Amino acid sequence: MRGGGLLVAGTTSDAGKSVVTAGICRWLVRKGLKVAPFKGQNMSLNSFVTREGAEIGRAQAMQAQAARVEPTALMNPVLLKPGSDRSSQVVLMGKPVGELSARGFFGRAGGSSPGEALRGGRREELFEPVLACLEELRSTYDAVICEGAGSPAEINLRRTDIVNMGIARAARLPVVVVGDIDRGGVFAQFFGTTALLAPEDQELIAGYLVNKFRGDVTLLEPGLDMLQGLTGRRTFGVLPYAHGLGIDEEDGLRVSLRGAVRESVVAPPVGEDVLRVAVCAVPLMSNFTDVDALAAEPGVVVRFVDRAEELVDADLVVVPGTRGTVRALAWLRERGLADALARRAAEGRPVLGICGGFQVLGEHIEDEVESRAGAVDGLGLLPVRVRFAREKTLARPVGSALGERVEGYEIHHGVADVRGGEPFLDGCRVGSVWGTHWHGSLESDGFRRAFLREVAAAAGRRFVPAPDTSFGTLREEQLDRLGDLIEEHADTDALLRLIEEGAPAGLPFVPPGAP
């Protein structure tokens, strides 16, 4: 087989498209097939840098890992990074090409080349480049598993669609629609999604996949039979609710500000104490997945916070990345968190700033690019001055800190002029305040353990890092769990036929169709 394909669409955002796509990729690669993920257009503040220096959504990087292939820009040719409720930075083939309003991106004005199209605001002009990326992958891989965005039945956006039925119809991809039954209303969502599509689109809707089911599946079967009678389409599986998958999120923060970062139960602490980590939930928070490696450690409790009093009992405070450094700085001051961070620094209590969080800890910010706010005073906890450059830094650095090898990735416009302190991952450290532009550094096991020992000592905690926690191994286990969900709870023979042969002929039209 060469060039097979499938589009995993969803009834809503967060229906489970990303994890189902990853699960299918892992199931297929375990069968010996060469598989690649694909998402024509992604909107996410969680991104990753490929080895060739291209920025793509972290969900596609995670899916590439599920497929056991190196992620590339082909897998996510268009990435939108929100900077406000109405505008986003547009990343094309891994490189930023401009900042556009939503109206501009979905509008009709000007341009013929991809770059000109984005500057002129015509998303439909990107259709051919996106389709070309998909076809290049299909010429190289046995199967390409595509992820849709939002819902394919967003009828106001269908004309300019380059990620759901637009790409499915052009590439003749069969479509499986995923619905989250845990939210309720899944039968109405499946029926309504199908019935709002044009006849030509409905021809490709092969069937459905129920996600996050709790209970006895036999109680669901009468509804699935009725759904097939109404639509002429079968359900390819019922996936059970799986706790604590810990897989990279795409569209936003899927945890409560009052809750822990992960649901999964981890081993008890090795030492006598736990270590409490508070992550400041700054606006436009990006790459909050940086703290997943901390949450994977036995005895480390991670939570997201938005009030100054929640920092009092924290042993470590993390100020994470953000797409709005100046806005995050103002937010920290408005909520009293800036003063709380200053008190911690004065008391020698640990603080870690990552990327945008590192920038706010500095003395001065000059920003004529991201916020266009000009000169702004930082918190002054690190001897660093930051100037925002129009060119974005995209890199995969390797270095050492605390005597351990560290790998990371960089995604930022801010250029740091470090004027003192101890060197720390191209940033610096002053006392118990650390700052770096490197995302992903905590996934380096030896460094993470050394860092947590430093934090525990500074916090006066009798915490001991587990000697054998491997974040990479834990991630592989989670991806295998996704593959197991597909293999054990979906009709894999039928899915494989879809991927190889396309949607079955003669699927009935469900009225009324698209307006």
XYZ file of C-alpha atoms in Angstrom:
515
model
C 0.000 0.000 0.000
C 1.277 3.475 -0.815
C -0.602 6.743 -0.447
C -3.542 5.540 1.617
C -5.227 8.128 3.774
C -7.910 9.028 6.285
C -9.256 12.288 7.707
C -10.174 12.236 11.397
C -12.784 14.974 11.800
C -14.652 15.922 14.961
C -18.087 17.104 15.955
C -16.463 19.862 18.050
C -13.089 21.157 19.130
C -11.572 18.899 21.797
C -13.664 15.911 20.699
C -10.482 13.839 20.679
C -9.227 14.230 17.096
C -5.591 14.668 18.124
C -5.407 11.605 20.339
C -7.410 9.426 17.936
C -5.102 10.447 15.093
C -2.092 9.588 17.255
C -3.650 6.290 18.256
C -4.294 5.314 14.644
C -0.722 6.267 13.746
C 0.690 4.091 16.543
C -1.608 1.162 15.652
C -0.593 1.307 11.989
C 3.150 1.616 12.632
C 2.945 -1.412 14.929
C 1.462 -3.263 11.940
C 4.620 -2.441 9.998
C 3.262 0.405 7.872
C 5.122 3.653 7.224
C 2.775 6.354 8.508
C 2.748 10.152 8.719
C 0.342 12.572 10.452
C -0.973 15.699 8.739
C -2.992 18.769 9.664
C -3.363 21.388 6.962
C -4.072 24.253 9.335
C -3.666 24.291 13.075
C -4.462 26.959 15.669
C -2.380 26.502 18.793
C -0.037 28.230 21.203
C 1.681 24.901 21.847
C 4.289 24.523 19.126
C 7.500 22.629 18.453
C 10.633 23.131 16.386
C 11.623 20.441 13.887
C 15.245 19.502 13.206
C 15.270 21.703 10.103
C 14.182 24.685 12.203
C 10.484 24.785 11.270
C 7.722 25.609 13.759
C 4.722 23.259 13.805
C 1.955 22.401 16.259
C 3.008 20.197 19.162
C 0.077 17.898 18.452
C 1.571 17.030 15.054
C 4.998 16.531 16.629
C 3.382 14.161 19.135
C 1.578 12.328 16.318
C 4.864 11.997 14.431
C 6.350 10.410 17.528
C 3.361 8.065 17.614
C 4.155 7.169 14.002
C 7.875 6.825 14.880
C 8.949 9.343 12.259
C 10.755 12.670 12.452
C 8.300 15.622 12.384
C 8.588 18.022 9.442
C 6.873 21.197 8.265
C 4.971 19.141 5.676
C 2.898 17.691 8.504
C 1.494 21.098 9.531
C 1.975 23.630 6.714
C -0.168 26.383 8.292
C -0.012 27.208 12.004
C -1.982 30.071 13.552
C -0.704 31.398 16.894
C -3.303 33.633 18.561
C -2.058 36.969 19.888
C -5.502 38.192 20.900
C -9.145 37.219 20.449
C -9.089 38.678 16.929
C -5.598 38.223 15.499
C -2.977 35.522 15.047
C 0.555 35.158 13.833
C 0.532 33.037 10.678
C 3.295 30.462 10.345
C 3.664 29.040 6.826
C 5.849 25.977 6.253
C 7.419 26.521 9.643
C 8.234 30.254 9.297
C 6.206 33.287 10.457
C 4.938 35.371 7.550
C 2.738 37.942 9.254
C 0.120 38.876 11.818
C -3.452 38.882 10.568
C -6.917 39.530 11.904
C -9.474 36.735 11.711
C -11.466 38.800 9.194
C -8.350 39.271 7.102
C -7.432 35.594 7.150
C -10.885 34.452 6.087
C -11.428 37.400 3.708
C -11.161 37.783 -0.041
C -8.475 40.383 -0.682
C -5.394 40.034 -2.915
C -2.365 37.904 -3.665
C -1.475 34.786 -5.602
C 1.588 33.293 -3.894
C 1.247 31.813 -0.362
C 3.109 34.739 1.210
C 1.126 37.290 -0.774
C -2.076 35.432 0.038
C -1.421 35.732 3.751
C -0.458 39.374 3.539
C -3.555 40.010 1.462
C -5.756 37.905 3.697
C -6.896 35.049 1.434
C -6.889 31.720 3.193
C -8.241 30.020 0.087
C -4.998 30.896 -1.698
C -3.241 28.489 0.657
C -5.286 25.540 -0.532
C -2.875 24.446 -3.258
C 0.272 24.655 -1.082
C -1.480 22.698 1.687
C -2.712 20.076 -0.769
C 0.795 19.821 -2.253
C 2.206 19.023 1.210
C -0.360 16.292 1.691
C 0.351 14.784 -1.710
C 4.101 14.838 -1.061
C 3.532 12.879 2.150
C 1.213 10.434 0.373
C 3.867 9.783 -2.257
C 6.350 8.843 0.478
C 4.303 7.036 3.121
C 2.037 4.002 3.079
C -0.658 6.004 4.861
C -1.225 9.599 5.938
C -3.616 10.113 8.834
C -5.006 13.638 8.687
C -6.545 15.569 11.536
C -9.329 18.053 10.950
C -9.966 21.229 12.920
C -13.018 22.194 14.933
C -16.014 20.785 13.084
C -16.400 20.156 9.333
C -19.946 21.518 9.629
C -18.858 25.094 10.366
C -20.859 26.251 7.370
C -19.697 29.863 7.664
C -16.122 28.716 6.920
C -16.732 25.996 4.334
C -15.956 28.211 1.331
C -12.377 28.733 2.458
C -11.850 25.368 4.182
C -8.318 23.986 3.849
C -8.334 21.550 6.747
C -11.613 19.607 6.842
C -13.884 18.685 3.914
C -12.065 20.982 1.488
C -8.900 18.904 1.742
C -10.854 15.631 2.029
C -12.775 16.303 -1.185
C -9.688 17.408 -3.120
C -7.639 14.390 -2.008
C -10.586 11.955 -1.996
C -9.979 11.065 1.646
C -12.504 9.000 3.581
C -13.630 10.727 6.775
C -14.365 9.339 10.218
C -16.116 11.774 12.571
C -15.146 11.608 16.270
C -17.623 12.636 18.964
C -17.076 13.124 22.705
C -19.935 11.255 24.381
C -18.783 12.384 27.835
C -20.167 15.842 27.021
C -23.560 14.454 26.008
C -25.535 14.882 22.795
C -23.227 12.788 20.648
C -25.977 11.294 18.451
C -27.343 14.743 17.601
C -23.780 15.881 16.880
C -23.087 12.980 14.505
C -26.402 13.399 12.678
C -26.222 17.199 12.544
C -22.619 17.212 11.335
C -23.508 14.918 8.449
C -26.785 16.660 7.579
C -25.141 20.094 7.310
C -22.680 18.985 4.637
C -23.110 19.260 0.884
C -23.841 16.009 -1.002
C -20.284 15.927 -2.390
C -18.891 16.153 1.146
C -21.328 13.620 2.560
C -20.055 11.079 0.030
C -16.803 10.983 1.998
C -18.279 10.702 5.520
C -17.756 6.979 6.043
C -18.915 6.816 9.650
C -18.329 7.683 13.265
C -16.117 6.972 16.251
C -17.435 7.465 19.792
C -14.848 8.789 22.238
C -14.697 8.893 26.075
C -17.487 6.385 26.785
C -18.104 5.292 30.376
C -20.193 2.249 31.247
C -21.647 -0.792 29.515
C -21.295 -0.471 25.757
C -24.301 -2.741 25.165
C -26.497 0.062 26.486
C -25.174 2.280 23.695
C -25.679 -0.174 20.852
C -29.398 0.537 20.202
C -28.515 4.207 19.654
C -25.701 3.262 17.269
C -28.115 1.070 15.304
C -30.641 3.912 15.085
C -27.891 6.303 13.984
C -26.962 3.915 11.187
C -30.593 3.687 10.153
C -30.863 7.482 10.021
C -27.598 8.177 8.215
C -26.682 4.931 6.457
C -23.294 5.074 8.151
C -21.757 2.759 10.696
C -19.812 3.443 13.887
C -16.247 2.187 13.702
C -15.693 1.911 17.435
C -16.493 3.068 20.951
C -13.376 4.206 22.795
C -13.574 4.122 26.602
C -12.760 7.102 28.789
C -9.035 6.856 29.525
C -7.660 8.695 32.550
C -4.316 10.453 32.657
C -3.194 10.111 29.055
C -0.874 13.097 29.485
C -0.661 13.839 25.753
C 0.227 17.292 24.404
C -2.776 19.597 24.183
C -3.412 21.632 21.092
C -5.995 24.351 21.394
C -5.702 25.572 24.950
C -5.313 24.794 28.616
C -7.470 21.739 29.320
C -6.947 21.715 33.063
C -8.684 23.685 35.747
C -6.693 26.488 37.340
C -7.625 24.873 40.641
C -6.657 21.363 39.573
C -3.550 19.292 39.091
C -1.846 19.221 35.730
C -2.462 15.502 35.331
C -5.126 13.048 36.450
C -2.819 10.049 36.432
C -1.732 8.456 39.694
C 2.030 8.391 40.065
C 4.249 6.589 42.519
C 4.690 7.990 46.050
C 7.659 10.251 46.725
C 11.058 8.669 47.189
C 12.007 11.099 49.957
C 10.052 12.238 53.000
C 8.466 15.312 51.347
C 6.540 16.154 48.221
C 7.540 19.148 46.105
C 4.822 21.651 45.228
C 5.078 23.476 41.893
C 2.849 26.455 41.035
C 2.637 27.537 37.390
C 1.448 31.103 36.795
C -1.407 30.856 34.296
C -0.392 33.945 32.330
C -2.508 35.183 29.385
C -1.764 33.573 26.005
C 0.215 30.880 27.806
C 2.265 28.865 25.319
C 4.045 25.546 25.621
C 2.700 24.896 29.091
C 3.606 21.286 28.272
C 7.062 22.258 29.599
C 5.866 21.301 33.089
C 4.596 17.844 32.080
C 8.014 16.376 32.847
C 7.806 17.789 36.380
C 4.334 16.315 36.856
C 5.669 12.908 35.798
C 8.070 12.844 38.751
C 6.913 10.866 41.826
C 6.275 13.294 44.644
C 5.999 16.422 42.472
C 2.589 18.113 42.536
C 1.981 20.619 39.715
C -0.916 23.058 39.568
C -1.803 26.182 37.590
C -2.527 29.289 39.651
C -3.775 32.824 39.116
C -3.700 34.343 42.628
C -0.797 35.601 44.704
C -1.824 33.647 47.805
C -1.441 30.415 45.851
C 2.314 30.994 45.647
C 2.780 30.999 49.419
C 3.115 27.224 49.886
C 4.811 26.556 46.541
C 8.346 25.197 46.607
C 8.892 26.241 42.987
C 7.050 28.838 40.913
C 7.234 28.558 37.133
C 6.491 31.545 34.926
C 5.843 29.831 31.569
C 6.025 30.931 27.974
C 3.477 33.318 26.472
C 2.616 34.892 23.129
C 2.086 38.175 24.974
C 5.087 38.974 27.169
C 4.111 42.580 27.938
C 0.498 41.593 28.508
C 1.607 38.804 30.875
C 3.789 41.273 32.756
C 0.835 43.614 33.282
C -1.330 40.662 34.372
C 1.244 39.570 36.967
C 1.302 43.103 38.386
C -2.481 43.530 38.391
C -2.980 40.325 40.369
C -0.223 40.882 42.894
C 1.770 37.978 41.531
C 4.673 40.251 40.567
C 5.106 41.372 44.178
C 4.839 37.769 45.357
C 7.580 36.733 42.916
C 9.797 39.584 44.135
C 9.321 38.469 47.744
C 10.223 34.906 46.798
C 13.418 36.064 45.099
C 14.386 38.156 48.126
C 13.816 35.157 50.404
C 15.857 32.812 48.192
C 12.810 30.727 47.216
C 12.946 29.112 43.759
C 11.484 30.721 40.641
C 11.943 29.468 37.058
C 11.100 31.602 34.012
C 10.837 29.914 30.611
C 10.885 31.898 27.345
C 8.332 34.701 27.833
C 8.479 33.961 31.549
C 12.247 34.472 31.435
C 11.739 37.791 29.658
C 9.342 39.177 32.291
C 11.856 38.354 35.045
C 14.421 40.672 33.409
C 15.072 44.355 33.990
C 13.846 45.916 30.763
C 11.864 44.993 27.630
C 11.917 46.865 24.321
C 8.990 45.619 22.257
C 8.071 47.162 18.910
C 7.079 43.767 17.450
C 4.735 41.684 19.608
C 2.809 44.271 21.650
C 4.362 47.423 20.104
C 4.405 48.796 23.658
C 7.933 50.154 23.319
C 10.013 50.394 26.504
C 8.620 48.485 29.491
C 10.218 47.730 32.854
C 10.437 44.052 33.747
C 10.308 42.581 37.247
C 14.045 43.116 37.717
C 14.755 39.696 39.221
C 17.405 38.829 36.616
C 20.112 41.072 35.049
C 18.673 40.764 31.540
C 17.490 43.268 28.951
C 15.241 42.005 26.154
C 14.749 43.500 22.707
C 12.097 42.034 20.413
C 13.363 41.284 16.905
C 11.135 40.885 13.874
C 12.925 37.675 12.965
C 11.801 34.764 15.132
C 14.425 32.514 16.718
C 13.649 28.861 15.926
C 16.311 26.465 17.141
C 17.030 23.062 18.707
C 19.895 23.819 21.121
C 21.933 21.256 23.023
C 24.042 22.182 26.039
C 24.697 21.419 29.679
C 23.611 22.735 33.053
C 24.105 21.536 36.609
C 26.595 19.027 35.227
C 24.040 17.334 32.966
C 23.393 17.261 29.226
C 20.294 19.234 28.172
C 18.289 19.349 24.942
C 15.617 21.922 24.221
C 13.981 24.061 21.571
C 13.583 27.816 21.160
C 10.612 29.792 19.755
C 10.821 33.510 20.481
C 11.151 37.032 19.078
C 12.811 38.394 22.216
C 16.610 38.650 22.147
C 18.146 38.520 25.631
C 21.172 40.604 26.598
C 22.368 38.820 29.746
C 24.428 41.202 31.879
C 25.269 39.132 34.933
C 24.428 36.135 37.060
C 25.583 32.583 36.494
C 25.142 31.161 32.974
C 22.104 28.891 32.682
C 21.005 27.390 29.325
C 21.831 30.596 27.426
C 19.990 32.532 30.116
C 21.135 33.096 33.663
C 20.654 32.327 37.323
C 20.780 34.648 40.315
C 20.408 32.859 43.624
C 17.270 30.739 43.362
C 15.884 32.540 40.304
C 16.544 30.832 36.956
C 15.654 32.013 33.457
C 16.041 30.454 30.015
C 14.540 30.629 26.533
C 14.805 26.844 26.212
C 11.513 24.951 26.086
C 11.601 21.217 26.752
C 14.744 21.290 28.895
C 12.998 19.527 31.781
C 12.443 16.484 29.559
C 16.186 15.773 29.901
C 16.053 13.311 32.783
C 19.446 13.903 34.391
C 19.080 17.668 34.282
C 15.530 17.547 35.650
C 16.678 15.475 38.641
C 19.621 17.806 39.314
C 17.345 20.854 39.056
C 14.780 19.361 41.452
C 17.531 18.580 43.967
C 18.531 22.274 43.838
C 14.908 23.346 44.271
C 14.377 20.980 47.205
C 17.520 22.241 48.937
C 16.522 25.898 48.460
C 12.958 25.172 49.615
C 14.113 23.197 52.654
C 12.220 20.106 51.535
C 13.375 16.536 52.157
C 12.405 15.633 48.633
C 14.469 13.146 46.638
C 13.994 12.765 42.853
C 13.282 9.219 41.727
C 16.472 7.781 40.230
C 14.808 6.052 37.280
C 12.043 8.291 35.919
C 12.394 8.454 32.127
C 10.106 11.021 30.545
C 10.742 9.588 27.069
C 9.747 6.106 28.235
C 6.603 7.450 29.894
C 5.658 9.261 26.673
C 6.152 6.067 24.665
C 3.951 4.174 27.115
C 1.213 6.779 26.707
C 1.405 6.580 22.919
C 1.187 2.794 23.156
C -1.930 3.214 25.298
C -3.473 5.250 22.471
C -2.576 2.527 19.988
C -4.112 -0.053 22.329
C -7.366 1.934 22.516
C -7.707 1.795 18.730
C -6.635 -1.828 18.444
C -8.920 -3.061 21.229
C -12.019 -0.892 20.778
C -12.241 -0.002 17.080
C -12.994 -2.168 14.053
C -9.444 -2.065 12.762
C -10.143 -4.265 9.732
C -12.811 -1.806 8.581
C -10.546 1.186 9.302
C -7.732 -0.387 7.294
C -10.090 -0.916 4.328
C -11.089 2.748 4.529
C -7.467 3.862 4.528
C -6.597 1.603 1.579
C -9.750 1.912 -0.536
C -11.472 5.154 0.430
C -15.079 5.768 1.427
C -17.550 3.095 0.294
C -19.690 3.915 -2.714
C -23.388 4.651 -2.381
C -23.461 6.351 1.006
C -26.901 7.994 1.288
C -27.504 11.731 1.362
C -28.833 13.047 4.686
C -30.979 16.169 4.163
C -31.015 19.140 4.245
C -27.342 19.414 3.231
C -25.314 22.599 3.180
C -27.280 25.836 2.651
